[in-house]
């Protein structure tokens, strides 16, 4: 058993672990490399969203998944834009909800309209505290501007906004490294499966007072 | 890297993909559209794939259609959750009711091999009493099948898939040894076992359809943990790598990227073939018999979309029950955090199971049962669970996700009761093929809620017993779909008979999870495959008796 303080501090539990260092090793097959390479090369400018829509999405994503300043950011809005541009969708929707892409356009229009109503500025221009407040109201289904149309703000928040942004962020290797996941594992899988067992190609967790040791191990994970 | 299986069909020109060799091919017999084949089968998953194999091996001419692509896992599957959503059925659908279902990932496949390409491989037998749930247990409906007969078919399927399982199964009547030994437990499974030991109930290694030893060209499981995103090493014994290669070898034809839109019924009131969309155009395949095996949403949808003046409410619907009694299974979970490192992403997600509450009737305030299993969610799934089920976003979500390697969870597969109000129907909207899209209506009943409450209480005790902290409940999740074309003994209260033959149209069959009258608290894939094996045997027996329309019964 290891002593761990709950809740965790906002430190890095897996210092210097980078899942991409396994790129050329036996954990990554060609198909995985091709898929992840496309994702890493994603264009920063939108193809599905308009520029103003993209600004709103970026502002929302920054509140849903705030990112530290000491590393390159996961391009959440660009990943989402790419998915919608390709037409990838969940395929099921509650009654009153448009299809994925249309739902996003309408939801963004409504969120900006709500920001104008409450603060006379667009969502991307209000303070972070104000943004959080608006998002909480959407989550609670308390936003009812006419721009929502047949879509309930709570449905948009939970079924599109939150879900799509979270899925985009955790599709990125930076997020995988952050949580200490082994990452792609084909054809090489894992051998040591029991409590507190770690294969040499997995992230080492920083134990209190031994952060340097974990970082040293992680720099050599391949 | 060869062609793109999502863009153009691979099974053509006399060959089909060899799933065991990158870029490889195996020979395939082909039929012309105007040839009247004995059986045209819609769907190639646990129902259709199994039946295609068995009927072809019995000498019938078979063409099996699938709307999805024909993958070679070794070259087409990435170790990547986002990429692998290509395995899911994500066509447009409306969900409603008091508890709208989530579709796609854990209950709808779109590929040759169907949902078995991404299923969690849990291969359980039903508790014998469930086949007579109404008579013996007082709820739901009786099956027209005898458990002793099903026991033999379960054995056949377990052998065909080389299920890996425990030496002695702790519940139910004796069963033969599993063909392959059980997999080692991961930490998540050990946590389940410790919890059961603490509470004084039995547990076991989960019987799984993934190899624990080599088999032919397939290697044993390497414990990647991507099972529900598609197995890229072929250890998973899906229909794609088991029944379908056998079907091809026996002379069946598979047509991939072939969406069936309508079953044709002639003036005589018999099925005459089906309309399918492939290569950008509609075609018509003639057939002596049509088998619909599209699972519990697409099966009723196709039969509704096949309505005629003679059958205005859809085919095989004289009972009015087509599309009704849809049953998901409850899939609630209890999650916590342990001081130990669990790293539950390693290995198949559910390596240990307890069926205690499937077999124990005392101490319940509800009908039915549930199993619960250890869990191993991959990051996207876990993050989405934390966000949508736990309500976390912002810094709290980012921080909680850093506990990923310490998370432990127990999740049920719980029985939900059949209700006529839970149903599949058609909307006025159309999909990319111009076909009306389905509406899936679902509401839990009081019994469903009581079962869920019982399971959450029990599993939280089990987690506390292993010193898990920060315990929380995932109260809304479902898995699997069954019941929209139930089998029975009375044409007035069922859609098909025990042989999966429709009461209304004798050469129209339904062979998938739709035929379940009840669902039990066990994953349905093994039972679907066992029913398909039984149906094949019944069809052969009926053909020999001259009771089936076909080209020639000389060979069967």
CSV table of C-alpha atoms in Angstrom, one decimal, chain A residues 6-208:
chain,number,residue,atom,x,y,z
A,6,UNK,CA,-6.7,12.7,-1.4
A,7,UNK,CA,-7.6,14.6,-3.4
A,8,UNK,CA,-4.4,14.7,-5.4
A,9,UNK,CA,-2.5,17.9,-5.6
A,10,UNK,CA,-2.3,19.6,-9.0
A,11,UNK,CA,1.2,18.2,-9.4
A,12,UNK,CA,2.3,15.9,-12.2
A,13,UNK,CA,1.9,12.3,-11.0
A,14,UNK,CA,3.9,11.0,-14.0
A,15,UNK,CA,6.8,13.5,-14.5
A,16,UNK,CA,8.6,13.3,-17.8
A,17,UNK,CA,6.4,10.5,-19.1
A,18,UNK,CA,5.7,10.9,-22.8
A,19,UNK,CA,3.7,8.2,-24.5
A,20,UNK,CA,5.0,9.4,-27.9
A,21,UNK,CA,8.5,8.0,-27.0
A,22,UNK,CA,7.0,4.6,-27.6
A,23,UNK,CA,6.3,5.6,-31.2
A,24,UNK,CA,8.9,3.4,-32.9
A,25,UNK,CA,8.7,0.6,-30.4
A,26,UNK,CA,6.6,-2.6,-30.5
A,27,UNK,CA,3.6,-1.0,-28.8
A,28,UNK,CA,2.8,1.0,-31.9
A,29,UNK,CA,1.7,-0.7,-35.2
A,30,UNK,CA,1.6,1.1,-38.6
A,31,UNK,CA,-2.1,1.7,-38.4
A,32,UNK,CA,-1.9,3.4,-35.0
A,33,UNK,CA,1.1,5.5,-36.1
A,34,UNK,CA,-0.9,6.7,-39.2
A,35,UNK,CA,-3.9,7.6,-37.2
A,36,UNK,CA,-2.1,9.5,-34.5
A,37,UNK,CA,0.2,11.2,-37.0
A,38,UNK,CA,-2.9,12.6,-38.7
A,39,UNK,CA,-4.2,13.8,-35.3
A,40,UNK,CA,-0.9,15.5,-34.4
A,41,UNK,CA,-0.8,17.3,-37.7
A,42,UNK,CA,-4.2,18.8,-37.4
A,43,UNK,CA,-4.6,22.2,-38.9
A,44,UNK,CA,-5.1,25.0,-36.4
A,45,UNK,CA,-7.7,26.8,-38.5
A,46,UNK,CA,-11.3,25.6,-38.6
A,47,UNK,CA,-12.9,23.9,-41.6
A,48,UNK,CA,-16.3,23.1,-40.1
A,49,UNK,CA,-16.8,26.1,-37.8
A,50,UNK,CA,-16.7,29.7,-38.8
A,51,UNK,CA,-14.0,31.8,-37.2
A,52,UNK,CA,-16.3,33.3,-34.6
A,53,UNK,CA,-17.8,29.9,-33.8
A,54,UNK,CA,-14.3,28.5,-33.4
A,55,UNK,CA,-13.4,31.3,-31.0
A,56,UNK,CA,-16.5,30.4,-28.9
A,57,UNK,CA,-15.6,26.7,-29.0
A,58,UNK,CA,-12.0,27.4,-27.9
A,59,UNK,CA,-13.3,29.5,-25.0
A,60,UNK,CA,-15.7,26.8,-23.9
A,61,UNK,CA,-13.0,24.1,-24.2
A,62,UNK,CA,-10.6,26.2,-22.0
A,63,UNK,CA,-13.2,26.1,-19.2
A,64,UNK,CA,-14.2,22.5,-19.6
A,65,UNK,CA,-10.6,21.3,-19.6
A,66,UNK,CA,-8.2,24.0,-18.3
A,67,UNK,CA,-4.7,23.3,-19.5
A,68,UNK,CA,-1.4,24.2,-17.7
A,69,UNK,CA,0.8,26.9,-19.2
A,70,UNK,CA,4.0,24.8,-18.9
A,71,UNK,CA,3.4,22.6,-21.9
A,72,UNK,CA,2.0,22.8,-25.4
A,73,UNK,CA,-1.8,22.8,-25.4
A,74,UNK,CA,-4.0,20.1,-26.7
A,75,UNK,CA,-5.8,21.7,-29.7
A,76,UNK,CA,-9.3,20.7,-28.4
A,77,UNK,CA,-11.3,23.0,-30.7
A,78,UNK,CA,-9.3,22.0,-33.8
A,79,UNK,CA,-9.8,18.3,-33.0
A,80,UNK,CA,-13.5,18.8,-32.6
A,81,UNK,CA,-13.7,20.8,-35.8
A,82,UNK,CA,-11.9,18.1,-37.7
A,83,UNK,CA,-14.3,15.4,-36.4
A,84,UNK,CA,-17.3,17.4,-37.4
A,85,UNK,CA,-15.8,18.3,-40.7
A,86,UNK,CA,-15.3,14.6,-41.4
A,87,UNK,CA,-18.9,13.9,-40.5
A,88,UNK,CA,-18.1,11.5,-37.6
A,89,UNK,CA,-21.0,11.5,-35.3
A,90,UNK,CA,-22.7,9.5,-32.5
A,91,UNK,CA,-25.7,8.8,-34.7
A,92,UNK,CA,-28.3,8.8,-31.9
A,93,UNK,CA,-30.0,11.9,-30.6
A,94,UNK,CA,-32.8,12.7,-28.2
A,95,UNK,CA,-36.0,14.0,-29.7
A,96,UNK,CA,-35.7,17.7,-30.4
A,97,UNK,CA,-31.9,17.6,-30.9
A,98,UNK,CA,-30.5,18.2,-34.4
A,99,UNK,CA,-27.8,16.1,-35.8
A,100,UNK,CA,-24.3,16.5,-34.3
A,101,UNK,CA,-23.0,19.3,-36.5
A,102,UNK,CA,-26.2,21.3,-36.6
A,103,UNK,CA,-26.6,20.9,-32.8
A,104,UNK,CA,-23.1,22.5,-32.4
A,105,UNK,CA,-23.9,25.4,-34.6
A,106,UNK,CA,-27.2,26.1,-32.9
A,107,UNK,CA,-25.8,25.6,-29.4
A,108,UNK,CA,-22.9,28.0,-30.1
A,109,UNK,CA,-25.4,30.6,-31.4
A,110,UNK,CA,-27.5,30.2,-28.3
A,111,UNK,CA,-24.5,30.4,-25.9
A,112,UNK,CA,-23.3,33.6,-27.5
A,113,UNK,CA,-26.9,34.9,-27.4
A,114,UNK,CA,-27.1,34.1,-23.7
A,115,UNK,CA,-23.7,35.9,-23.1
A,116,UNK,CA,-25.1,38.9,-24.9
A,117,UNK,CA,-28.3,38.9,-22.8
A,118,UNK,CA,-26.5,38.5,-19.5
A,119,UNK,CA,-23.2,40.5,-20.1
A,120,UNK,CA,-23.6,42.3,-23.4
A,121,UNK,CA,-20.6,40.6,-24.8
A,122,UNK,CA,-19.8,37.4,-26.7
A,123,UNK,CA,-19.0,34.3,-24.7
A,124,UNK,CA,-15.3,34.5,-25.6
A,125,UNK,CA,-15.1,38.1,-24.3
A,126,UNK,CA,-16.6,37.6,-20.8
A,127,UNK,CA,-14.6,36.7,-17.7
A,128,UNK,CA,-13.7,33.1,-16.8
A,129,UNK,CA,-16.0,33.3,-13.8
A,130,UNK,CA,-18.9,34.6,-16.0
A,131,UNK,CA,-18.2,31.8,-18.6
A,132,UNK,CA,-18.3,29.2,-15.8
A,133,UNK,CA,-21.6,30.6,-14.6
A,134,UNK,CA,-23.1,30.4,-18.0
A,135,UNK,CA,-21.9,26.9,-18.5
A,136,UNK,CA,-23.3,25.9,-15.1
A,137,UNK,CA,-26.7,27.3,-16.2
A,138,UNK,CA,-26.6,25.4,-19.4
A,139,UNK,CA,-25.8,22.3,-17.5
A,140,UNK,CA,-28.8,22.9,-15.2
A,141,UNK,CA,-31.0,23.5,-18.2
A,142,UNK,CA,-31.7,27.0,-17.0
A,143,UNK,CA,-30.9,28.7,-20.4
A,144,UNK,CA,-34.0,29.3,-22.5
A,145,UNK,CA,-33.2,32.0,-25.1
A,146,UNK,CA,-35.1,31.6,-28.3
A,147,UNK,CA,-31.9,30.7,-30.1
A,148,UNK,CA,-32.0,27.2,-28.5
A,149,UNK,CA,-34.9,26.3,-30.7
A,150,UNK,CA,-36.2,22.8,-30.0
A,151,UNK,CA,-33.0,21.8,-28.2
A,152,UNK,CA,-32.8,21.9,-24.4
A,153,UNK,CA,-29.7,23.7,-23.1
A,154,UNK,CA,-29.1,20.8,-20.7
A,155,UNK,CA,-29.2,18.3,-23.5
A,156,UNK,CA,-26.7,20.3,-25.6
A,157,UNK,CA,-24.4,20.7,-22.6
A,158,UNK,CA,-24.3,17.0,-21.6
A,159,UNK,CA,-24.8,15.3,-24.9
A,160,UNK,CA,-22.7,17.5,-27.2
A,161,UNK,CA,-20.7,20.2,-25.5
A,162,UNK,CA,-19.3,18.3,-22.6
A,163,UNK,CA,-19.0,14.9,-24.3
A,164,UNK,CA,-17.4,16.1,-27.5
A,165,UNK,CA,-14.9,18.3,-25.8
A,166,UNK,CA,-13.9,15.6,-23.3
A,167,UNK,CA,-13.5,13.0,-26.0
A,168,UNK,CA,-11.4,15.4,-28.1
A,169,UNK,CA,-9.0,16.2,-25.3
A,170,UNK,CA,-8.5,12.6,-24.2
A,171,UNK,CA,-7.9,11.5,-27.8
A,172,UNK,CA,-4.6,13.4,-27.7
A,173,UNK,CA,-1.2,11.8,-26.6
A,174,UNK,CA,-0.5,14.8,-24.3
A,175,UNK,CA,-3.6,13.9,-22.3
A,176,UNK,CA,-2.6,10.2,-22.3
A,177,UNK,CA,0.8,11.1,-20.8
A,178,UNK,CA,-0.8,13.4,-18.2
A,179,UNK,CA,-2.9,10.5,-16.7
A,180,UNK,CA,-0.1,7.9,-17.0
A,181,UNK,CA,-1.9,5.6,-19.4
A,182,UNK,CA,0.2,3.1,-21.3
A,183,UNK,CA,-1.2,4.3,-24.6
A,184,UNK,CA,-1.4,2.3,-27.8
A,185,UNK,CA,-0.4,-1.3,-27.2
A,186,UNK,CA,-0.4,-3.2,-30.4
A,187,UNK,CA,1.2,-5.7,-31.1
A,188,UNK,CA,3.0,-5.5,-27.7
A,189,UNK,CA,0.5,-5.6,-24.9
A,190,UNK,CA,1.3,-6.1,-21.2
A,191,UNK,CA,2.7,-8.8,-19.0
A,192,UNK,CA,2.5,-7.6,-15.4
A,193,UNK,CA,-1.2,-7.3,-14.5
A,194,UNK,CA,-1.4,-7.4,-10.7
A,195,UNK,CA,-1.7,-4.8,-8.0
A,196,UNK,CA,1.2,-2.3,-8.1
A,197,UNK,CA,2.9,-4.1,-11.0
A,198,UNK,CA,4.4,-2.0,-13.8
A,199,UNK,CA,5.8,-3.2,-17.1
A,200,UNK,CA,9.1,-1.3,-18.1
A,201,UNK,CA,7.2,0.3,-20.9
A,202,UNK,CA,4.6,1.9,-18.7
A,203,UNK,CA,4.6,5.2,-16.8
A,204,UNK,CA,6.1,5.3,-13.4
A,205,UNK,CA,4.1,7.2,-10.8
A,206,UNK,CA,5.9,9.8,-8.6
A,207,UNK,CA,5.7,8.7,-5.0
A,208,UNK,CA,6.0,11.5,-2.4
